[in-house]
Short mmCIF file of C-alpha atoms and ligand atoms in Angstrom, two decimals:
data_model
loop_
_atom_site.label_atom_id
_atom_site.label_comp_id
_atom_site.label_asym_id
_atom_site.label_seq_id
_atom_site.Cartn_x
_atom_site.Cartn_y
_atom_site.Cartn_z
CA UNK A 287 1.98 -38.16 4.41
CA UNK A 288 3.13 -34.84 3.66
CA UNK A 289 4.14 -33.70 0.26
CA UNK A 290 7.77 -33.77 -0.53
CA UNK A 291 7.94 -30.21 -1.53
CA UNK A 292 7.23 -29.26 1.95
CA UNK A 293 10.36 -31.05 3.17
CA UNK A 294 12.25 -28.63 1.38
CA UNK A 295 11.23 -25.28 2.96
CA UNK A 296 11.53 -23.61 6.33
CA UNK A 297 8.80 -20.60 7.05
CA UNK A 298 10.04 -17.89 7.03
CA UNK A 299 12.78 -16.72 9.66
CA UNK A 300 11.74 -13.00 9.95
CA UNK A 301 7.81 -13.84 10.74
CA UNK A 302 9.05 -16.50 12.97
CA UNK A 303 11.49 -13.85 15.10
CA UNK A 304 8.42 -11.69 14.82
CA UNK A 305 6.46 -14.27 16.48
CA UNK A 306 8.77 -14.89 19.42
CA UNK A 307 9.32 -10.91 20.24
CA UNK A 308 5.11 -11.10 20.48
CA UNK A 309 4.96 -13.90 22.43
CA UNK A 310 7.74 -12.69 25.06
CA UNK A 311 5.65 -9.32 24.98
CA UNK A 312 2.87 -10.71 25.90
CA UNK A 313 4.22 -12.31 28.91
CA UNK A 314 4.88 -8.79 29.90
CA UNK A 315 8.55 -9.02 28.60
CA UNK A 316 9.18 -5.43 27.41
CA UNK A 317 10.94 -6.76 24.28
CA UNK A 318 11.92 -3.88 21.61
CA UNK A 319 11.37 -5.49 18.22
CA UNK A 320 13.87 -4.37 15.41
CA UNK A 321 12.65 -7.80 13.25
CA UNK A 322 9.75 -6.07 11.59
CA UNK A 323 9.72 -5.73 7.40
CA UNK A 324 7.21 -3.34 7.40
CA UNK A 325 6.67 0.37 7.73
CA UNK A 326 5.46 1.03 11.29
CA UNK A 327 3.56 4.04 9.96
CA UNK A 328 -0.62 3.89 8.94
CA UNK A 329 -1.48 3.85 5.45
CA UNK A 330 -2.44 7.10 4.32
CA UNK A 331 -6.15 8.33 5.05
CA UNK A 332 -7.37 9.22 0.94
CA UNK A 333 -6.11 5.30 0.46
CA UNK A 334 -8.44 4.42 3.44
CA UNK A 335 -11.09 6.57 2.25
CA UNK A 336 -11.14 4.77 -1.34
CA UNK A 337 -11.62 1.30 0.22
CA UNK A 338 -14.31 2.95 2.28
CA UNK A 339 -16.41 4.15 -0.53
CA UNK A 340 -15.21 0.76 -2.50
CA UNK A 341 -16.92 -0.84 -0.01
CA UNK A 342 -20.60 1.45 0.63
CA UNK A 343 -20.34 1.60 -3.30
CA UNK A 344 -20.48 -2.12 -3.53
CA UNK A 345 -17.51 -2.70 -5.58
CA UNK A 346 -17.01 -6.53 -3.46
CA UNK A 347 -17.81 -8.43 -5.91
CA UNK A 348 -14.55 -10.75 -8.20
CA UNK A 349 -13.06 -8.72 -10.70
CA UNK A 350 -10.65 -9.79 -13.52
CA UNK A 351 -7.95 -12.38 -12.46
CA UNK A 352 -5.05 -10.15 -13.25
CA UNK A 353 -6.73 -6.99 -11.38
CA UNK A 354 -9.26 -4.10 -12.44
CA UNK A 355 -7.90 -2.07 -15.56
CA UNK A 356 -8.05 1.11 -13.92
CA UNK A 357 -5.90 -0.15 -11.88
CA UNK A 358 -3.44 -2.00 -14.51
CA UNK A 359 -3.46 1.61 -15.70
CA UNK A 360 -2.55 3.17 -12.86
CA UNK A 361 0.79 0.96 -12.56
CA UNK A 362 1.28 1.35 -16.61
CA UNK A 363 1.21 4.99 -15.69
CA UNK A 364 3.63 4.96 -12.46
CA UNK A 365 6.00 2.60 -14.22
CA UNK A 366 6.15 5.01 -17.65
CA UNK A 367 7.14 8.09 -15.13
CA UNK A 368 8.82 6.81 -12.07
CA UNK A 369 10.91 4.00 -14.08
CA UNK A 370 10.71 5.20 -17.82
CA UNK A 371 9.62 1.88 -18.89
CA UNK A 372 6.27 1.40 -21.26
CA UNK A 373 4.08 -1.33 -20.29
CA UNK A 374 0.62 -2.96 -21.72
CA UNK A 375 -2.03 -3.88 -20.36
CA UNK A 376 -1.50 -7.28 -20.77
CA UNK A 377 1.92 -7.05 -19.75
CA UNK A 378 0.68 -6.34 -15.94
CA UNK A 379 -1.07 -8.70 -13.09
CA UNK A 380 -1.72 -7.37 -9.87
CA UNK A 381 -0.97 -10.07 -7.14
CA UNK A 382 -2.13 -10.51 -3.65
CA UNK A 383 1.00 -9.02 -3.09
CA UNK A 384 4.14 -9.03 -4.57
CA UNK A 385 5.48 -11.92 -3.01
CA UNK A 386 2.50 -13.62 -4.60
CA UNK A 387 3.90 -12.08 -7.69
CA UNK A 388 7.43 -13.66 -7.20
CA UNK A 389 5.55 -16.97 -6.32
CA UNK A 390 3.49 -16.62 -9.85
CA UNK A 391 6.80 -15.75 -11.57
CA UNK A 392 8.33 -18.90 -9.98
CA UNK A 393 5.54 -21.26 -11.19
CA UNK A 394 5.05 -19.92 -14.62
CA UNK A 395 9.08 -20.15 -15.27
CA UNK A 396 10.76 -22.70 -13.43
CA UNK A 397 11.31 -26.19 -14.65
CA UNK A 398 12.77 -29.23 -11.94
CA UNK A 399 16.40 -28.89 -12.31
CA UNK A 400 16.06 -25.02 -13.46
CA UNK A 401 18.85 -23.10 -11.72
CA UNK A 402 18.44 -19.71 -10.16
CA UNK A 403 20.87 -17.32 -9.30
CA UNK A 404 20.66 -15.16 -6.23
CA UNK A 405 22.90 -13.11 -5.14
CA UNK A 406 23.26 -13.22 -1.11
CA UNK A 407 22.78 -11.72 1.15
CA UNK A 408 19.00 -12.61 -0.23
CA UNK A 409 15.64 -12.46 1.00
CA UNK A 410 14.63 -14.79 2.48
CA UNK A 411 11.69 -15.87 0.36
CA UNK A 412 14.01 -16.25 -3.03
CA UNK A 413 15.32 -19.43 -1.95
CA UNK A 414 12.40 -20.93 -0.82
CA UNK A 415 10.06 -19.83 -3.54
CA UNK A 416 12.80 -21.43 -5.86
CA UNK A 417 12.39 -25.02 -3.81
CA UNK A 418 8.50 -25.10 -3.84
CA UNK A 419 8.80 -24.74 -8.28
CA UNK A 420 11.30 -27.78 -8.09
CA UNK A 421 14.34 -25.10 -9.15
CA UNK A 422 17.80 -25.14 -7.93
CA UNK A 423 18.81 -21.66 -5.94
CA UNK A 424 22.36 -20.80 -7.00
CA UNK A 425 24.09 -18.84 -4.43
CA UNK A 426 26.52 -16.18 -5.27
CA UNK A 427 28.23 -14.34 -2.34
CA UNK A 428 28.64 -10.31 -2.33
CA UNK A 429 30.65 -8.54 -0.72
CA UNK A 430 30.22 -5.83 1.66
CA UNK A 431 33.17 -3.40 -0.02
CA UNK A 432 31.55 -3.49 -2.68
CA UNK A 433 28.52 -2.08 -1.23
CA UNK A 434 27.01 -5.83 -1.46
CA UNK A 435 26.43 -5.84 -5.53
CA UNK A 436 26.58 -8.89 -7.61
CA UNK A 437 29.51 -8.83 -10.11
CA UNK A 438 29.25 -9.51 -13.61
CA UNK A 439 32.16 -11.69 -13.55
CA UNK A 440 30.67 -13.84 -11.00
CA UNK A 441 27.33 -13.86 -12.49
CA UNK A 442 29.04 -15.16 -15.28
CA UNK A 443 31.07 -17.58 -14.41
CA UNK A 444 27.73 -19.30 -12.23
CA UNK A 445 25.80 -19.31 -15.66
CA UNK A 446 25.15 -22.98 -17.19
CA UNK A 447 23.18 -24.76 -19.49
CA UNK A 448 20.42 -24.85 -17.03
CA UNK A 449 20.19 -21.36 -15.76
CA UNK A 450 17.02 -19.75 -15.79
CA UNK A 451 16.94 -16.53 -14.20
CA UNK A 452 18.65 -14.05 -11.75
CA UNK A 453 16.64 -12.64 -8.99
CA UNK A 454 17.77 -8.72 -8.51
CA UNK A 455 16.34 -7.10 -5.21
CA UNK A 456 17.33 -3.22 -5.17
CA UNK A 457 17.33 -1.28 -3.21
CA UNK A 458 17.43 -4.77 -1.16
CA UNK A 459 16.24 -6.43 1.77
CA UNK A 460 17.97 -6.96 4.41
CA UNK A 461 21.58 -5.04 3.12
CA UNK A 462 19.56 -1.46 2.10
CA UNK A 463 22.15 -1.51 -0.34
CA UNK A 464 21.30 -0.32 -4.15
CA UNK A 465 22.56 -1.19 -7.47
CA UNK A 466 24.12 1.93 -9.30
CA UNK A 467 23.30 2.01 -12.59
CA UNK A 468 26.85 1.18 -14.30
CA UNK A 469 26.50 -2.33 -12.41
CA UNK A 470 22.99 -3.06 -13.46
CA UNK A 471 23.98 -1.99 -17.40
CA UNK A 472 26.99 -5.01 -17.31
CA UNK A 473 24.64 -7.51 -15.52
CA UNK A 474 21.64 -6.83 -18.61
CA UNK A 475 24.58 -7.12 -21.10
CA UNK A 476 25.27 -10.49 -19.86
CA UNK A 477 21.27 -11.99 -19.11
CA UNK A 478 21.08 -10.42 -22.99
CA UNK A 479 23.92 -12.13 -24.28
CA UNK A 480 23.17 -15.56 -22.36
CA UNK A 481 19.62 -15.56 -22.63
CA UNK A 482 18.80 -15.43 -18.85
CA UNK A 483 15.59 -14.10 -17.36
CA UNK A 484 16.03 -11.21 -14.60
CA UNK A 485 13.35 -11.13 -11.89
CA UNK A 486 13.56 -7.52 -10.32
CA UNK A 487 12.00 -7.11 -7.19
CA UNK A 488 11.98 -3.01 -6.98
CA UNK A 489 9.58 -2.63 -3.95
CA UNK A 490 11.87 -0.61 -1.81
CA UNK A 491 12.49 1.99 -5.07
CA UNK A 492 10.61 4.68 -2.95
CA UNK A 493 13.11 4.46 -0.24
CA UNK A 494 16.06 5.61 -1.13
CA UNK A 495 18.85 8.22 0.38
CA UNK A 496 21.66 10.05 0.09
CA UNK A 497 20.57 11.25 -3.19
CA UNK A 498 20.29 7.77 -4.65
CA UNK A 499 18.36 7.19 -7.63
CA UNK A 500 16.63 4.44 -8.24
CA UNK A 501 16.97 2.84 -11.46
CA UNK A 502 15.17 -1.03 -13.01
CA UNK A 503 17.27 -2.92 -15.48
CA UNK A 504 14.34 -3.10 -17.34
CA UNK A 505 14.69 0.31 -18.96
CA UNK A 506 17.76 0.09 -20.70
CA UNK A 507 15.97 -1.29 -23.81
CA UNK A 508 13.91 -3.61 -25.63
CA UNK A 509 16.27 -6.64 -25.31
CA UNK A 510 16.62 -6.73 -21.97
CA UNK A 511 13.10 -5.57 -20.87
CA UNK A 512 11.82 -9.05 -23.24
CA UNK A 513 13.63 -10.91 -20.24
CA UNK A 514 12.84 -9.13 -17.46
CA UNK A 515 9.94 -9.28 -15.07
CA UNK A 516 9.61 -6.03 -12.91
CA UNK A 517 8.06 -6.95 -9.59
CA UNK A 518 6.78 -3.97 -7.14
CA UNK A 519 4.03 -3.17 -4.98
CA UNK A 520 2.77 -1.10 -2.21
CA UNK A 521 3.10 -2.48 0.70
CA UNK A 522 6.73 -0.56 1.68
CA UNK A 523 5.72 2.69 -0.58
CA UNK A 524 2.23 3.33 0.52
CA UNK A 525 2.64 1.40 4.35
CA UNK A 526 0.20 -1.37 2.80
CA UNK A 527 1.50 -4.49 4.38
CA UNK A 528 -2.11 -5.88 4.72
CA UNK A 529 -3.82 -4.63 2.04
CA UNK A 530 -1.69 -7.54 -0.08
CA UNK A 531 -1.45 -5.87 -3.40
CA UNK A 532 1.77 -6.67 -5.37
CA UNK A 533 2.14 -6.31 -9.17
CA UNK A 534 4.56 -7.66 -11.88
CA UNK A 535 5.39 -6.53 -15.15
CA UNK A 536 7.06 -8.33 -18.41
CA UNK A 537 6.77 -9.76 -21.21
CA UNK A 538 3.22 -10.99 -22.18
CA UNK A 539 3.95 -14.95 -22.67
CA UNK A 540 5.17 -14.92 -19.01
CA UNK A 541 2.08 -12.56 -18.26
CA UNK A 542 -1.06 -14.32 -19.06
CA UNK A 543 0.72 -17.56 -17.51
CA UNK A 544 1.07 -15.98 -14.42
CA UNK A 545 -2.33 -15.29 -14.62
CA UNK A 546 -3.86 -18.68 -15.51
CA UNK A 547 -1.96 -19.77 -12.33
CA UNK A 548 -3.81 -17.38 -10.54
CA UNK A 549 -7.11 -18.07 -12.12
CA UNK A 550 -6.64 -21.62 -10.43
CA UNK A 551 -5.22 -20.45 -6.92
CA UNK A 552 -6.30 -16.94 -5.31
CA UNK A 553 -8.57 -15.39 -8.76
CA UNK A 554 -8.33 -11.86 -8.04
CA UNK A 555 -6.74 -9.69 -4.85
CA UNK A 556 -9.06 -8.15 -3.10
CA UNK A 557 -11.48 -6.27 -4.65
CA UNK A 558 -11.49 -3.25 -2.29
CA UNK A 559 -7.72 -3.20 -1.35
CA UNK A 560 -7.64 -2.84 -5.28
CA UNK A 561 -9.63 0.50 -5.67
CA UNK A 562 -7.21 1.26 -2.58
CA UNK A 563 -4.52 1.34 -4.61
CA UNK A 564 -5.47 3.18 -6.97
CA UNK A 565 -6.04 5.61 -4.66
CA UNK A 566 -2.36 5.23 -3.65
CA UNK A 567 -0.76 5.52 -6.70
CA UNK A 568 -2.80 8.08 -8.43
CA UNK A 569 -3.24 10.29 -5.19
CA UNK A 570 -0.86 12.79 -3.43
CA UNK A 571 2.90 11.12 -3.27
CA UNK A 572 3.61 13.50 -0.19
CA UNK A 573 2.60 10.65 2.12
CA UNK A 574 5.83 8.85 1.16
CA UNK A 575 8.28 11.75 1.04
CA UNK A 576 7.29 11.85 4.48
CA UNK A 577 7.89 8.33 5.05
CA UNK A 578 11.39 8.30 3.78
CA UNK A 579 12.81 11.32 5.40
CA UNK A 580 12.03 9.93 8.74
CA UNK A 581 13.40 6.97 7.91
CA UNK A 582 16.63 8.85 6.61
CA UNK A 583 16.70 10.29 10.33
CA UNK A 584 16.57 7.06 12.02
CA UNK A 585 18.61 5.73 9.44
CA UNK A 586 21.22 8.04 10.60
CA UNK A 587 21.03 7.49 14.21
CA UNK A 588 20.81 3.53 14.30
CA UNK A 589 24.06 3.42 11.87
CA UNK A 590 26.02 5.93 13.85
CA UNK A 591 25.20 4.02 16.33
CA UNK A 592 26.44 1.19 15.71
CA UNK A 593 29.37 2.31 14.03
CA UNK A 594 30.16 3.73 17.85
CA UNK A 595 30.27 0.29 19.42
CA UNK A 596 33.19 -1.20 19.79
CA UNK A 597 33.47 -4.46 17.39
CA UNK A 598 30.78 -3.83 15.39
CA UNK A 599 30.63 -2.76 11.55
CA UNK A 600 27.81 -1.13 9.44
CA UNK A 601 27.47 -0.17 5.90
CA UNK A 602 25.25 3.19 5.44
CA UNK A 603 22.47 1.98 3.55
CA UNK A 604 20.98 4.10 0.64
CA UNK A 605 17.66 2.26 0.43
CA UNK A 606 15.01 0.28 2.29
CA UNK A 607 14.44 0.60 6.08
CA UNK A 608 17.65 -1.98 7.46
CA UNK A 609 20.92 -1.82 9.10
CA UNK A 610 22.71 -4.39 8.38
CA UNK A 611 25.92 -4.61 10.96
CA UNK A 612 28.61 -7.29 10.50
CA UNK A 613 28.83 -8.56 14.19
CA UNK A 614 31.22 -11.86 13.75
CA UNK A 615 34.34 -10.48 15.48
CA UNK A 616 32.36 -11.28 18.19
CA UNK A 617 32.08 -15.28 17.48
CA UNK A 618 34.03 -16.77 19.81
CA UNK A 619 33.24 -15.11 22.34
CA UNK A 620 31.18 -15.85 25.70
CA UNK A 621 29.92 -14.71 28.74
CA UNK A 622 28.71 -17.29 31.53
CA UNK A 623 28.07 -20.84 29.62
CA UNK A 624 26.52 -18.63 27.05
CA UNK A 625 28.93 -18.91 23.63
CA UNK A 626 28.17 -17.04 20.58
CA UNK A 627 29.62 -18.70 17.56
CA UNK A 628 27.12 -17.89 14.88
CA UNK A 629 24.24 -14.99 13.79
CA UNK A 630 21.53 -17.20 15.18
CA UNK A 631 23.72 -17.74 18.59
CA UNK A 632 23.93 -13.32 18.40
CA UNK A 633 19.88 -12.67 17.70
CA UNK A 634 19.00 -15.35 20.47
CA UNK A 635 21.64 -13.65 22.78
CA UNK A 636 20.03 -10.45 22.20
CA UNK A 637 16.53 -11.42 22.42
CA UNK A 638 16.66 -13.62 25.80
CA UNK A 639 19.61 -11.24 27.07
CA UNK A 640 18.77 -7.76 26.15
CA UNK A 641 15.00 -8.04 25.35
CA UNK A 642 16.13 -6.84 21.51
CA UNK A 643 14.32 -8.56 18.80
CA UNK A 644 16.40 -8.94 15.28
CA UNK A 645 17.48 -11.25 12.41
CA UNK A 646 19.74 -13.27 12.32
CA UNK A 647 21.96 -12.86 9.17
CA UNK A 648 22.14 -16.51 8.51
CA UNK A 649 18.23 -17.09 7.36
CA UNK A 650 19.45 -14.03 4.50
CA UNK A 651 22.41 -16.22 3.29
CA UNK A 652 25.20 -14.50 5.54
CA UNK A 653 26.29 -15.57 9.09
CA UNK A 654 28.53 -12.56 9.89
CA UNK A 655 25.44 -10.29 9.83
CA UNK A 656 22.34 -9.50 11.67
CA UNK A 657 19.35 -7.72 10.20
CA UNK A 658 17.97 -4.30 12.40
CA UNK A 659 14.46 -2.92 10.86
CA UNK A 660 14.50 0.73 11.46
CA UNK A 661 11.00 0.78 10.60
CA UNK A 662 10.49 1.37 14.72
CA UNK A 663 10.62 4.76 16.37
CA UNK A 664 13.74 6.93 17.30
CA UNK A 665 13.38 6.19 20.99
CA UNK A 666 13.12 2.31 20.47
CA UNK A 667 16.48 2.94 18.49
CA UNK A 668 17.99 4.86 20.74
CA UNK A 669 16.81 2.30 23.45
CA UNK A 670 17.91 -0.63 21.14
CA UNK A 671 21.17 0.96 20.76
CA UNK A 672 21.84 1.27 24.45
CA UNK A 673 20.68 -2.21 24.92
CA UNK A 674 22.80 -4.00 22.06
CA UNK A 675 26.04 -1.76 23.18
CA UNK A 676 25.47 -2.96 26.83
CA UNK A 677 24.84 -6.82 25.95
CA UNK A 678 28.29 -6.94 23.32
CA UNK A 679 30.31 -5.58 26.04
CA UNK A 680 29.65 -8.62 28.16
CA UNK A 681 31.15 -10.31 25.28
CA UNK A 682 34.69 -11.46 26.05
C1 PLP B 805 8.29 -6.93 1.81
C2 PLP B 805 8.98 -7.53 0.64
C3 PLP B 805 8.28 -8.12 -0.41
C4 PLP B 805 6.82 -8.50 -0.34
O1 PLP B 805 5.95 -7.52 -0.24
P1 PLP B 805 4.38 -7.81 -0.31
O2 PLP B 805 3.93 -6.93 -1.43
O3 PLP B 805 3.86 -7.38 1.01
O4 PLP B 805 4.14 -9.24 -0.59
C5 PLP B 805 8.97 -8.54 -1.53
N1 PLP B 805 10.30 -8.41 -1.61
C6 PLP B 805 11.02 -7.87 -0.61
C7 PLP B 805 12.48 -7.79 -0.77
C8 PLP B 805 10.39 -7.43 0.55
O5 PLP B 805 11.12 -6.96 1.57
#
């Protein structure tokens, strides 16, 4: 009865956790939930305040498909100075978020039989996304020493007649690792030289630490920037999960198809949550400086953490707001009837066990890994931390 598309996706695995860690909470459970992907702090009050007046000044009415222009200017504007990349207007659509942007993307480039590289550990949407547009996902494994970046030689050697694009998440969800910009300048020489499209999903670019700096392929020049599509929003920047407004920028072809699509799906995002954001990203940018260095303090703690406990291994992420420990030298092992072989068998463990909500690494592409959002307080973490150190060392 069903379509046949929807045979070929799962929902996704982090809502789902999210779901279960509510549910067991409301049964009074006092579960401590490390599976959320979004910023557990309230979207600045000047951002409220626009919608507000949006609102009492009538502005609820459809506006243009792609978004309002003030707004299209406001992201030509952040674009030109945060990523020194010049955009048109009609090179811009704001989305109902920016995985409605990715989604867009997906149906305005993907033919059936249209491979798509992504590099894993992914998110988990990529995949998916890919599935729903009749496209292949192509999978190529990174590695963890090398701070979990794609490399060119790979990407290379997975590139065939059918290849359509590379999907680039950095800094990226769930590793917090980030491209440096050496990396990013052989990956553009190769989508240049072969003709693939790169779909760079930047929205953790405000989070970065350690001095990182964030950089999109799309600035190193005209050739590449014709073949990539820059995908951001504010949902993680401005602590807008609900709001749902994503944008995309590239080339205008891709553009104004991505915007027919949406002319026959969703029209317009919200008219209110627009003028919102263009509150957020023409207002004060304190808000998010505030944002990240709490983050960078948690950051800190969870990963030292971690890195204490015997058996367990975390890279120090320089972006986004996950830890993202390698946890498989504990496969194999059991306590009671209870073996853990696998990531799910570990976040299952930990959530009926321990009462600690997380990822499992598998739904990103990686079964050595689970995923722990630091987007909770310090005490939850230090809580957490207690809790997950306690359950391993029942482990044997
Ligand atoms: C949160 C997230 C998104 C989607 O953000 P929305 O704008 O809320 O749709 C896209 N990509 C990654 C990697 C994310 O973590």
């Amino acid at each position: 009865m069903l379509s046949e598309r929807t045979q070929r996706i799962k929902p996704s695995a982090t809502l789902a956790i999210d779901a279960k860690a509510k549910s067991m909470k409301a049964q009074g459970i006092d579960v401590l939930n490390f599976g959320l992907g979004e910023p557990d702090f309230d979207t600045p009050e000047h951002v409220k305040e626009a919608a507000i007046k949006a609102i009492k000044d009538g502005f609820t009415k459809y506006t243009a498909v792609g978004g309002i222009d003030e707004l299209k200017d406001a992201i030509i504007r952040k674009l030109s100075v945060d990523n020194n990349i010049a955009y048109a207007k009609e090179e811009v659509i704001v989305s109902c978020g920016a995985k409605h942007s990715l989604y867009n993307i997906a149906q305005a480039l993907f033919n059936p039989g249209d491979e798509i590289i992504i590099p894993a550990p992914y998110w988990v949407s990529y995949p998916d996304q890919a599935l729903l547009n009749d496209a292949v996902p192509v999978f190529i494994p990174t590695d963890e020493a090398e701070n979990f970046m794609l490399r060119p030689d790979e990407f290379e050697s997975k590139i065939t007649g059918r290849t359509k694009a590379l999907i680039l998440n950095s800094p990226s969800n769930p590793t917090g690792s980030s491209y440096d910009e050496k990396a990013l300048v052989a990956i553009a020489e190769i989508a240049v030289r072969r003709n693939i499209f790169v779909i760079s999903d930047e929205i953790y670019e405000k989070l970065v630490y350690d001095g990182t700096r964030h950089i999109s392929i799309a600035s190193f020049g005209g050739e590449i920037k014709k073949r990539t599509i820059v995908v951001n929003g504010l949902s993680k920047s401005h602590a807008m999960t609900g709001w749902r407004i994503g944008y995309a920028a590239g080339p205008k072809d891709i553009i104004k198809a991505m915007t027919g699509i949406q002319s026959q799906s969703t029209s317009n995002p919200t008219s209110i949550a627009q003028k919102a954001a263009v509150a957020a990203l023409t207002g004060p940018q304190d808000y998010t400086s505030v944002m990240r260095a709490e983050f960078d303090r948690r950051r800190k703690t969870l990963v030292d953490g971690l890195n204490a406990i015997e058996g367990v291994s975390c890279l120090k992420p320089s972006g986004a707001f996950y830890a993202f420990p390698n946890v498989s030298r504990f496969y194999g092992r059991s306590v009671g009837a209870r073996r853990i072989d696998s990531s799910l068998d570990m976040a299952t463990y930990l959530l009926e066990e321990a009462h600690v909500a997380l990822v499992h690494g598998e739904a990103f592409g990686d079964d050595r890994y689970i995923r722990i959002s630091y987007a909770t307080s310090m005490d939850i973490i230090e809580q957490g931390l207690d809790r997950i150190k306690e359950a391993l060392s029942k482990l044997k």
